[in-house]
Amino acid sequence: MTDPQQPVTPAPHPPSAATAPPVAPYSGPYAAPYVAPYVAPVHPQYAAAITSPARPSNTLGIVAVIAAGLAALTPITAALAAARIGAGTAAQLAGLPLRADLDLHILTPVRDWVLLGELSFWAGTALGIWALVQGIVAIARNRGRVAGVVAVVVAVLAPVVFALAAFLAFSAGVQSAGYSGV
């Protein structure tokens, strides 16, 4: 006859960290109280809103485009002022020798237009620098990247348009006064 089968007992496992007896925390004079890490309660209805990152706002790029657009409008006032300056100083410019130093007293009759031209220059410069910096920040932070690129391009091209508009308008003003030396 055969012996009845004995129940199989599992082989003992070596102790591991999961099955090791708990070790009492340090309780000496410098022991810090144990604080469990904070886990915010999440309601299942709002879990998706908390875990998904919010889309960055395009406001930074849009404001940069507006500033660049305003900077691009300053050549209009500069061209108006340059045309009036050219027309008002054409007679004095005609009497000057070709290599003579420019005496600024010839601008006295058109000082209001000189002031308007200077104000449009400085306003365009300030708006252009603002648009350039804010456009670069919008591109770098991805907060209206396309608008930031447009703002940077317009801000870089605006000084060229400003200088060209002022020169052409000044030349047209001098021509309208009857002097053709410019």
N, CA and C of each residue as an Amber inpcrd file, in Angstrom:
protein
   546
   0.8010000  -1.1680000   0.0000000   0.0000000   0.0000000   0.0000000
   0.8460000   1.2330000   0.0000000   0.2940000   2.2640000  -0.4270000
   1.0340000   3.5200000  -0.4770000   0.6440000   4.3910000   0.6820000
   1.5470000   5.2210000   1.0220000   1.2710000   6.1670000   2.1100000
   0.2900000   7.2280000   1.6330000  -0.5720000   7.6480000   2.5310000
  -1.4510000   8.7490000   2.1060000  -0.6260000  10.0040000   1.8310000
  -1.0690000  10.7680000   0.8800000  -0.3090000  11.9660000   0.4850000
  -0.4250000  13.0420000   1.5460000   0.6930000  13.5610000   1.8730000
   0.7470000  14.6410000   2.8490000   0.4690000  15.9710000   2.1440000
  -0.1650000  16.9260000   2.8280000  -0.3790000  18.2340000   2.1800000
   0.9580000  18.9170000   1.9110000   1.0100000  19.6000000   0.7720000
   2.2340000  20.2870000   0.3510000   2.2870000  21.6340000   1.0450000
   3.3570000  21.9090000   1.7130000   3.5270000  23.2150000   2.3590000
   4.5280000  24.0310000   1.5490000   4.2760000  25.3110000   1.4010000
   5.2200000  26.1140000   0.6080000   6.5440000  26.2620000   1.3350000
   7.5690000  26.3730000   0.5450000   8.9120000  26.5470000   1.1040000
   9.0120000  27.9420000   1.7100000   9.6800000  28.0880000   2.7800000
   9.7820000  29.4140000   3.3860000  10.6070000  30.3520000   2.5070000
  10.1230000  31.6140000   2.3800000  10.8200000  32.6350000   1.5770000
  11.6970000  33.4660000   2.4930000  12.7700000  33.9750000   1.9430000
  13.5890000  34.8600000   2.7730000  12.8210000  36.1580000   3.0400000
  13.0150000  36.8030000   4.1380000  12.2750000  38.0440000   4.4380000
  12.6540000  39.1440000   3.4470000  11.6540000  39.8950000   3.0300000
  11.8830000  41.0190000   2.1210000  11.3750000  42.2800000   2.7880000
  11.5250000  43.3950000   2.0900000  11.1030000  44.6760000   2.6580000
   9.5950000  44.7140000   2.8520000   8.8690000  44.0460000   1.9480000
   7.4110000  44.0690000   2.0410000   6.9200000  43.2180000   3.2110000
   7.6610000  42.1700000   3.5410000   7.2050000  41.2880000   4.6010000
   7.9990000  41.4590000   5.8780000   8.9990000  42.3350000   5.8570000
   9.8110000  42.5390000   7.0550000   8.9660000  43.2340000   8.1070000
   9.2540000  42.9660000   9.3230000   8.4850000  43.6320000  10.3830000
   8.7640000  45.1310000  10.3550000   7.7700000  45.9370000  10.6680000
   7.9770000  47.3880000  10.6250000   9.0060000  47.8210000  11.6510000
   9.7730000  48.8150000  11.2470000  10.7990000  49.3540000  12.1230000
  10.2390000  50.6260000  12.7300000  10.4000000  50.7830000  13.9640000
   9.9000000  51.9800000  14.6320000  10.7010000  53.1890000  14.1590000
  10.0280000  54.3110000  13.8710000  10.7570000  55.4870000  13.4230000
  11.6230000  56.0370000  14.5470000  12.5840000  56.8180000  14.1360000
  13.4930000  57.4190000  15.1060000  12.6950000  58.3290000  16.0230000
  12.8910000  58.1900000  17.2900000  12.1120000  58.9860000  18.2270000
  13.0190000  59.7390000  19.1890000  14.2030000  60.0660000  18.7240000
  15.1540000  60.7860000  19.5670000  14.7720000  62.2500000  19.7230000
  15.6610000  63.0240000  20.3340000  15.3370000  64.4300000  20.6150000
  15.2060000  65.2890000  19.3500000  15.7960000  64.8880000  18.2220000
  15.7380000  65.6920000  16.9920000  14.8050000  65.1030000  15.9390000
  13.9430000  64.2160000  16.3450000  13.0530000  63.5520000  15.4030000
  11.9850000  64.5290000  14.9220000  11.7880000  64.5600000  13.5890000
  10.7330000  65.3870000  13.0150000   9.4610000  64.5630000  12.9540000
   8.3460000  65.2000000  13.1820000   7.0990000  64.4300000  13.0860000
   6.8700000  64.0160000  11.6330000   6.3700000  62.8350000  11.4520000
   6.1230000  62.3330000  10.1080000   4.8470000  62.9580000   9.5630000
   4.9760000  63.5110000   8.3860000   3.8210000  64.0900000   7.7170000
   3.7220000  63.4280000   6.3540000   2.6000000  62.8560000   6.0690000
   2.3980000  62.2110000   4.7830000   2.3400000  63.2770000   3.6890000
   2.8500000  62.9770000   2.4830000   2.7720000  63.9660000   1.4040000
   1.3180000  64.2660000   1.0620000   1.0810000  65.5360000   0.7580000
  -0.2900000  65.9710000   0.4770000  -0.7060000  65.5310000  -0.9110000
  -1.8540000  64.9460000  -0.9860000  -2.4610000  64.5740000  -2.2560000
  -3.8300000  65.2370000  -2.2800000  -4.0110000  66.1270000  -3.2130000
  -5.2690000  66.8490000  -3.2880000  -6.4050000  65.9010000  -3.6280000
  -7.5300000  66.0820000  -3.0070000  -8.6730000  65.2360000  -3.3610000
  -9.1580000  65.6010000  -4.7630000  -9.4750000  64.6050000  -5.5320000
  -9.9170000  64.8140000  -6.9010000 -11.2800000  64.1770000  -7.0750000
 -12.2220000  65.0090000  -7.4230000 -13.5530000  64.4900000  -7.7140000
 -13.5060000  63.9250000  -9.1300000 -14.0640000  62.7430000  -9.3750000
 -13.9680000  62.1450000 -10.7110000 -14.5310000  63.0380000 -11.8110000
 -15.4900000  63.8580000 -11.4750000 -16.1030000  64.7160000 -12.4900000
 -15.1070000  65.7720000 -12.9800000 -14.1950000  66.1980000 -12.1180000
 -13.2670000  67.2690000 -12.4810000 -11.8380000  66.7810000 -12.6950000
 -11.6270000  65.5120000 -12.7090000 -10.2760000  64.9700000 -12.8400000
  -9.6230000  65.3630000 -14.1570000 -10.3690000  65.3670000 -15.2480000
  -9.7770000  65.7020000 -16.5450000  -9.3380000  67.1620000 -16.5910000
 -10.0830000  68.0370000 -15.9560000  -9.7120000  69.4550000 -15.9590000
  -8.4580000  69.7010000 -15.1480000  -8.2310000  68.9170000 -14.1350000
  -7.0530000  69.1130000 -13.2920000  -5.8190000  68.5280000 -13.9460000
  -5.9380000  67.3940000 -14.5900000  -4.7650000  66.7300000 -15.1450000
  -4.3440000  67.2800000 -16.4980000  -5.2530000  67.8100000 -17.2860000
  -4.8650000  68.3190000 -18.6040000  -4.3530000  69.7530000 -18.4720000
  -3.2190000  70.0600000 -19.1150000  -2.6810000  71.4120000 -19.0090000
  -3.5490000  72.4050000 -19.7830000  -3.6320000  73.6100000 -19.2600000
  -4.4240000  74.6400000 -19.9220000  -3.6620000  75.1590000 -21.1420000
  -4.3730000  75.5000000 -22.1740000  -3.7810000  76.0390000 -23.3940000
  -3.3310000  77.4680000 -23.1180000  -2.0940000  77.8240000 -23.4850000
  -1.6380000  79.1770000 -23.2070000  -2.4170000  80.2140000 -24.0030000
  -2.5630000  81.3700000 -23.4100000  -3.3170000  82.4510000 -24.0320000
  -2.4970000  83.1080000 -25.1410000  -3.1720000  83.5760000 -26.1710000
  -2.5140000  84.2540000 -27.2860000  -2.4130000  85.7570000 -27.0730000
  -2.7890000  86.2460000 -25.9080000  -2.8620000  87.6730000 -25.6600000
  -1.5090000  88.3560000 -25.8220000  -0.4410000  87.7200000 -25.3970000
   0.8870000  88.3220000 -25.4930000   1.2570000  88.6130000 -26.9420000
   1.0050000  87.6690000 -27.8300000   1.3040000  87.8810000 -29.2480000
   0.3900000  88.9010000 -29.8860000  -0.8740000  88.9120000 -29.4800000
  -1.8280000  89.8670000 -30.0540000  -1.4700000  91.2980000 -29.6690000
  -1.0860000  91.5040000 -28.4170000  -0.6710000  92.8400000 -27.9870000
   0.5960000  93.2670000 -28.7320000   1.4970000  92.3330000 -28.9880000
   2.7120000  92.6510000 -29.7500000   2.3670000  93.0720000 -31.1740000
   1.3890000  92.4120000 -31.7850000   0.9770000  92.7930000 -33.1440000
   0.3420000  94.1820000 -33.1480000  -0.4500000  94.4800000 -32.1240000
  -1.0710000  95.8100000 -32.0440000   0.0010000  96.8830000 -31.9020000
   1.0010000  96.6420000 -31.0410000   2.0910000  97.6110000 -30.8750000
   2.8790000  97.7620000 -32.1660000   3.1100000  96.6660000 -32.8800000
   3.8380000  96.7430000 -34.1540000   3.0130000  97.4820000 -35.2020000
   1.7030000  97.2740000 -35.1950000   0.8400000  97.9950000 -36.1370000
   0.8440000  99.4870000 -35.8740000   0.8270000  99.8690000 -34.6060000
   0.9090000 101.2970000 -34.2810000   2.2650000 101.8710000 -34.6710000
   3.3170000 101.0980000 -34.4900000   4.6490000 101.5500000 -34.9080000
   4.7160000 101.6970000 -36.4240000   3.9960000 100.8490000 -37.1270000
   3.9910000 100.9270000 -38.5890000   3.1470000 102.0900000 -39.1040000
   2.2910000 102.6500000 -38.2560000   1.4780000 103.7980000 -38.6690000
   2.2040000 105.1360000 -38.5030000   3.2530000 105.1700000 -37.7140000
   3.9610000 106.4350000 -37.4880000   4.6130000 107.0080000 -38.7500000
   4.9850000 106.2220000 -39.7600000   5.5160000 106.8400000 -40.9720000
   4.5060000 107.7580000 -41.6780000   3.2280000 107.5740000 -41.4340000
   2.2300000 108.4450000 -42.0660000   2.3890000 109.8700000 -41.5570000
   2.4510000 110.0150000 -40.2250000   2.6230000 111.3650000 -39.6770000
   4.0050000 111.9110000 -39.9860000   5.0060000 111.0500000 -40.0180000
   6.3560000 111.5050000 -40.3530000   6.4220000 111.9800000 -41.8010000
   5.7280000 111.2850000 -42.6950000   5.7330000 111.6940000 -44.1000000
   5.0160000 113.0320000 -44.2770000   3.9200000 113.2160000 -43.5630000
   3.2150000 114.4900000 -43.6140000   4.1170000 115.6140000 -43.1250000
   4.7820000 115.4030000 -42.0030000   5.6820000 116.4210000 -41.4610000
   6.8620000 116.6630000 -42.3900000   7.4390000 115.6110000 -42.9550000
   8.5920000 115.7680000 -43.8490000   8.2170000 116.5220000 -45.1120000
   7.0160000 116.2890000 -45.6380000   6.5850000 117.0190000 -46.8340000
   6.4390000 118.5050000 -46.5190000   5.8770000 118.8320000 -45.3740000
   5.7300000 120.2410000 -44.9890000   7.0830000 120.8770000 -44.7080000
   7.9910000 120.1260000 -44.1030000   9.3360000 120.6530000 -43.8600000
  10.0480000 120.9000000 -45.1740000   9.9260000 119.9780000 -46.1110000
  10.5580000 120.1530000 -47.4280000  10.0130000 121.3600000 -48.1670000
   8.6930000 121.5370000 -48.1180000   8.0890000 122.6820000 -48.8030000
   8.4660000 123.9920000 -48.1130000   8.5820000 123.9820000 -46.7900000
   8.8860000 125.2060000 -46.0600000  10.3410000 125.6110000 -46.1040000
  11.2300000 124.6810000 -46.3540000  12.6580000 124.9970000 -46.3610000
  13.2760000 124.9610000 -47.7510000  12.4900000 124.7450000 -48.7680000
  13.0420000 124.6090000 -50.1240000  13.7820000 125.8640000 -50.5700000
  13.2460000 127.0270000 -50.2650000  13.8930000 128.2720000 -50.7040000
  15.2460000 128.4500000 -50.0200000  15.3230000 128.1580000 -48.7310000
  16.6000000 128.2920000 -48.0260000  17.5990000 127.2380000 -48.4880000
  17.0980000 126.0400000 -48.7910000  17.9840000 124.9810000 -49.2780000
  18.5280000 125.3100000 -50.6610000  17.7460000 126.0220000 -51.4720000
  18.1890000 126.3740000 -52.8290000  19.3530000 127.3440000 -52.7850000
  19.4140000 128.2050000 -51.7690000  20.4820000 129.1900000 -51.6910000
  21.7620000 128.6570000 -51.0810000  21.7520000 127.4590000 -50.5390000
  22.9510000 126.9110000 -49.9120000  23.8730000 126.3020000 -50.9580000
  25.1940000 126.4960000 -50.7770000  26.1180000 125.7700000 -51.6580000
  26.0090000 124.2660000 -51.4060000  26.4460000 123.5030000 -52.3400000
  26.2660000 122.0490000 -52.2720000  26.9850000 121.4220000 -51.0740000
  28.1540000 121.8850000 -50.7190000  28.9210000 121.2960000 -49.6270000
  28.8940000 122.1570000 -48.3620000  27.9260000 122.9810000 -48.2000000
  27.8520000 123.8500000 -47.0270000  27.2940000 123.0890000 -45.8300000
  27.7150000 123.5320000 -44.6320000  27.1450000 122.9640000 -43.4140000
  25.7100000 123.4530000 -43.2860000  24.8440000 122.5800000 -42.8140000
  23.4410000 122.9270000 -42.6740000  23.2590000 123.7420000 -41.4010000
  22.7450000 124.9390000 -41.5310000  22.4370000 125.7780000 -40.3840000
  20.9800000 125.5150000 -40.0170000  20.7500000 125.1410000 -38.7880000
  19.4180000 124.7240000 -38.3720000  18.4300000 125.8720000 -38.2380000
  18.8870000 127.1190000 -38.4130000  17.9310000 128.2260000 -38.3180000
  16.9410000 128.2200000 -39.4800000  17.2630000 127.4930000 -40.5390000
  16.3080000 127.4200000 -41.6630000  15.0720000 126.6080000 -41.2890000
  15.1310000 125.8640000 -40.1890000  13.9750000 125.0810000 -39.7450000
  13.0140000 125.8960000 -38.8790000  13.3570000 127.1370000 -38.5770000
  12.5150000 127.9570000 -37.7000000  11.0960000 128.1210000 -38.2300000
  10.8920000 128.4090000 -39.5100000   9.5080000 128.5830000 -39.9740000
   8.6650000 127.2990000 -39.8980000   9.3130000 126.1510000 -39.8550000
   8.5700000 124.8820000 -39.8590000   8.8000000 124.1000000 -38.5600000
   9.0460000 124.8130000 -37.4570000   9.3840000 124.1300000 -36.2020000
   8.2460000 123.2470000 -35.6920000   6.9990000 123.6130000 -35.9640000
   5.8800000 122.7560000 -35.5490000   5.9090000 121.4220000 -36.2870000
   6.2270000 121.4570000 -37.5590000   6.3030000 120.2230000 -38.3470000
   7.5210000 119.3960000 -37.9480000   8.6130000 120.0730000 -37.5780000
   9.7970000 119.3520000 -37.0870000   9.4490000 118.6220000 -35.7920000
   8.7030000 119.2950000 -34.9180000   8.2820000 118.6680000 -33.6720000
   7.3820000 117.4520000 -33.9390000   6.4500000 117.5870000 -34.8770000
   5.5870000 116.4470000 -35.2120000   6.4070000 115.2890000 -35.7750000
   7.3760000 115.5980000 -36.6270000   8.2280000 114.5430000 -37.1780000
   9.0620000 113.8660000 -36.1090000   9.5760000 114.6600000 -35.1760000
  10.3760000 114.0830000 -34.1030000   9.5280000 113.2380000 -33.1590000
   8.3390000 113.7230000 -32.8370000   7.4430000 112.9370000 -31.9790000
   7.0510000 111.6290000 -32.6490000   6.7790000 111.6620000 -33.9540000
   6.4290000 110.4030000 -34.6190000   7.6260000 109.4660000 -34.6860000
   8.8350000 110.0210000 -34.8110000  10.0290000 109.1750000 -34.7900000
  10.1670000 108.4700000 -33.4460000  10.0630000 109.2260000 -32.3460000
  10.2480000 108.6220000 -31.0280000   9.0970000 107.6910000 -30.6580000
   7.8920000 108.0430000 -31.0310000   6.7620000 107.1470000 -30.7600000
   6.9220000 105.8440000 -31.5450000   7.3230000 105.9480000 -32.8040000
   7.5450000 104.7460000 -33.6080000   8.6770000 103.8960000 -33.0670000
   9.7300000 104.5560000 -32.5650000  10.8490000 103.8170000 -31.9870000
  10.4210000 103.0650000 -30.7300000   9.7170000 103.7540000 -29.8380000
   9.2830000 103.1110000 -28.5940000   8.3100000 101.9650000 -28.8740000
   7.3390000 102.2030000 -29.7500000   6.3790000 101.1400000 -30.0740000
   7.0550000  99.9760000 -30.7890000   8.0110000 100.2740000 -31.6590000
   8.7180000  99.2170000 -32.3830000   9.5630000  98.3450000 -31.4680000
  10.2570000  98.9720000 -30.5130000  11.0630000  98.1890000 -29.5710000
  10.1500000  97.3440000 -28.6810000   9.0550000  97.9490000 -28.2360000
   8.0980000  97.2050000 -27.4100000   7.5660000  95.9920000 -28.1880000
   7.1630000  96.2210000 -29.4380000   6.6140000  95.1330000 -30.2490000
   7.6650000  94.0600000 -30.5080000   8.8920000  94.4630000 -30.7390000
   9.9600000  93.5020000 -30.9940000  10.2200000  92.6220000 -29.7710000
  10.3560000  93.2460000 -28.6140000  10.6320000  92.4790000 -27.3950000
   9.4440000  91.5870000 -27.0310000   8.2410000  92.1450000 -27.0800000
   7.0730000  91.3560000 -26.7060000   6.8130000  90.2530000 -27.7270000
   7.1030000  90.4990000 -28.9910000   6.9600000  89.4450000 -29.9970000
   7.9280000  88.3060000 -29.7710000   9.1650000  88.6320000 -29.3870000
  10.1510000  87.5830000 -29.1000000   9.7210000  86.7700000 -27.8820000
   9.2100000  87.4500000 -26.8620000   8.7380000  86.7390000 -25.6640000
   7.5430000  85.8460000 -26.0160000   6.6320000  86.3420000 -26.8610000
   5.4740000  85.5340000 -27.2670000   5.9090000  84.2970000 -28.0450000
   6.9240000  84.4380000 -28.8670000   7.4350000  83.2840000 -29.6180000
   8.0830000  82.2890000 -28.6620000   8.9060000  82.7900000 -27.7500000
   9.6410000  81.8990000 -26.8470000   8.7180000  81.1600000 -25.8850000
   7.6690000  81.8070000 -25.4250000   6.7670000  81.1870000 -24.4420000
   5.5670000  80.5080000 -25.0800000   5.4980000  80.5140000 -26.3920000
   4.3890000  79.9090000 -27.1310000   3.0490000  80.4800000 -26.6670000
   2.9990000  81.7940000 -26.5470000   1.7750000  82.4730000 -26.1440000
   1.3850000  83.4230000 -27.2650000   0.9660000  82.8590000 -28.3770000
   0.6450000  83.6360000 -29.5630000   1.8420000  83.6610000 -30.4900000
   2.3590000  82.4720000 -30.8120000   3.6020000  82.3720000 -31.5870000
   3.4650000  82.9930000 -32.9680000   2.3700000  82.7270000 -33.6710000
   2.1970000  83.2750000 -35.0250000   2.0910000  84.7950000 -34.9660000
   1.3120000  85.2910000 -34.0250000   1.1910000  86.7430000 -33.8690000
   2.5280000  87.3410000 -33.4630000   3.3100000  86.6510000 -32.6530000
   4.6410000  87.1260000 -32.2770000   5.5730000  87.2290000 -33.4600000
   5.5100000  86.2540000 -34.3600000   6.3480000  86.3020000 -35.5670000
   5.9430000  87.4860000 -36.4380000   4.6400000  87.7000000 -36.5950000
   4.1550000  88.8410000 -37.3810000   4.6270000  90.1500000 -36.7500000
   4.5460000  90.2380000 -35.4270000   4.9680000  91.4590000 -34.7270000
   6.4560000  91.7140000 -34.9130000   7.2710000  90.6730000 -34.8480000
   8.7140000  90.8380000 -35.0180000   9.0270000  91.2950000 -36.4420000
   8.3890000  90.7010000 -37.4200000   8.6420000  91.0830000 -38.8150000
   8.2300000  92.5370000 -39.0610000   7.0430000  92.9140000 -38.5820000
   6.5760000  94.2940000 -38.7760000   7.4750000  95.2700000 -38.0250000
   7.8930000  94.9270000 -36.8100000   8.7490000  95.8140000 -36.0290000
  10.1260000  95.9820000 -36.6610000  10.6150000  94.9600000 -37.3380000
  11.9200000  95.0710000 -37.9990000  11.8100000  95.8850000 -39.2930000
  10.7030000  95.7440000 -40.0000000  10.5470000  96.4650000 -41.2660000
  10.0700000  97.9090000 -41.0950000   9.4630000  98.2350000 -39.9730000
   8.9020000  99.5750000 -39.7650000   9.9380000 100.6930000 -39.8680000
  11.1620000 100.5610000 -39.3350000  12.1280000 101.6550000 -39.4870000
  12.5230000 101.9080000 -40.9410000  12.5820000 100.8510000 -41.7280000
  12.9080000 101.0220000 -43.1490000  11.7900000 101.7880000 -43.8450000
  10.5620000 101.4170000 -43.5600000   9.4130000 102.1150000 -44.1410000
   9.3770000 103.5570000 -43.6670000   9.6980000 103.7900000 -42.3970000
   9.7130000 105.1390000 -41.8330000  10.7170000 106.0150000 -42.5790000
  11.9560000 105.5270000 -42.7090000  13.0050000 106.3160000 -43.3690000
  12.6670000 106.5660000 -44.8370000  12.1730000 105.5610000 -45.5170000
  11.8210000 105.7120000 -46.9260000  10.6680000 106.6960000 -47.1060000
   9.6520000 106.5930000 -46.2640000   8.5080000 107.5020000 -46.3540000
   8.9300000 108.9370000 -46.0630000   9.7570000 109.1420000 -45.0390000
  10.1990000 110.4970000 -44.6970000  11.0530000 111.0900000 -45.8140000
  11.9490000 110.3030000 -46.3810000  12.8020000 110.8140000 -47.4670000
  11.9790000 111.1640000 -48.7000000  11.0990000 110.2550000 -49.0950000
  10.2910000 110.5190000 -50.2920000   9.3480000 111.7020000 -50.0850000
   8.7770000 111.8300000 -48.9080000   7.8740000 112.9470000 -48.6420000
   8.6420000 114.2650000 -48.5830000   9.8300000 114.2680000 -47.9940000
  10.6450000 115.4820000 -47.9620000  11.0170000 115.8950000 -49.3840000
  11.4110000 114.9220000 -50.1970000  11.7610000 115.2200000 -51.5970000
  10.5530000 115.7550000 -52.3500000   9.3820000 115.1670000 -52.1120000
   8.1800000 115.6410000 -52.7710000   7.8160000 117.0500000 -52.3080000
   8.0320000 117.3490000 -51.0210000   7.7690000 118.6970000 -50.5130000
   8.6940000 119.7230000 -51.1320000   9.9480000 119.3700000 -51.2760000
  10.9120000 120.2910000 -51.9050000  10.5320000 120.4810000 -53.3750000
  10.1610000 119.4090000 -54.0480000   9.7650000 119.4920000 -55.4540000
   8.5100000 120.3660000 -55.6220000   7.5860000 120.2580000 -54.6850000
   6.3540000 121.0280000 -54.8020000   6.6000000 122.5090000 -54.6160000
   7.6900000 122.8710000 -53.9310000   8.0330000 124.2800000 -53.7500000
   8.7810000 124.8480000 -54.9520000   9.1700000 124.0000000 -55.8670000
   9.8090000 124.4650000 -57.0930000  11.3060000 124.2590000 -57.1320000
  11.8880000 123.6430000 -56.1410000  13.3200000 123.3970000 -56.1550000
  13.5550000 121.9530000 -56.5540000  14.4420000 121.7190000 -57.5070000
  14.6440000 120.3610000 -58.0070000  16.0520000 119.8510000 -57.7560000
  16.7480000 120.3510000 -56.7600000  18.1150000 119.9230000 -56.5020000
  18.2220000 118.6990000 -55.6260000  17.1620000 118.2490000 -54.9970000
  17.2430000 117.1070000 -54.0950000  16.9150000 115.8350000 -54.8230000
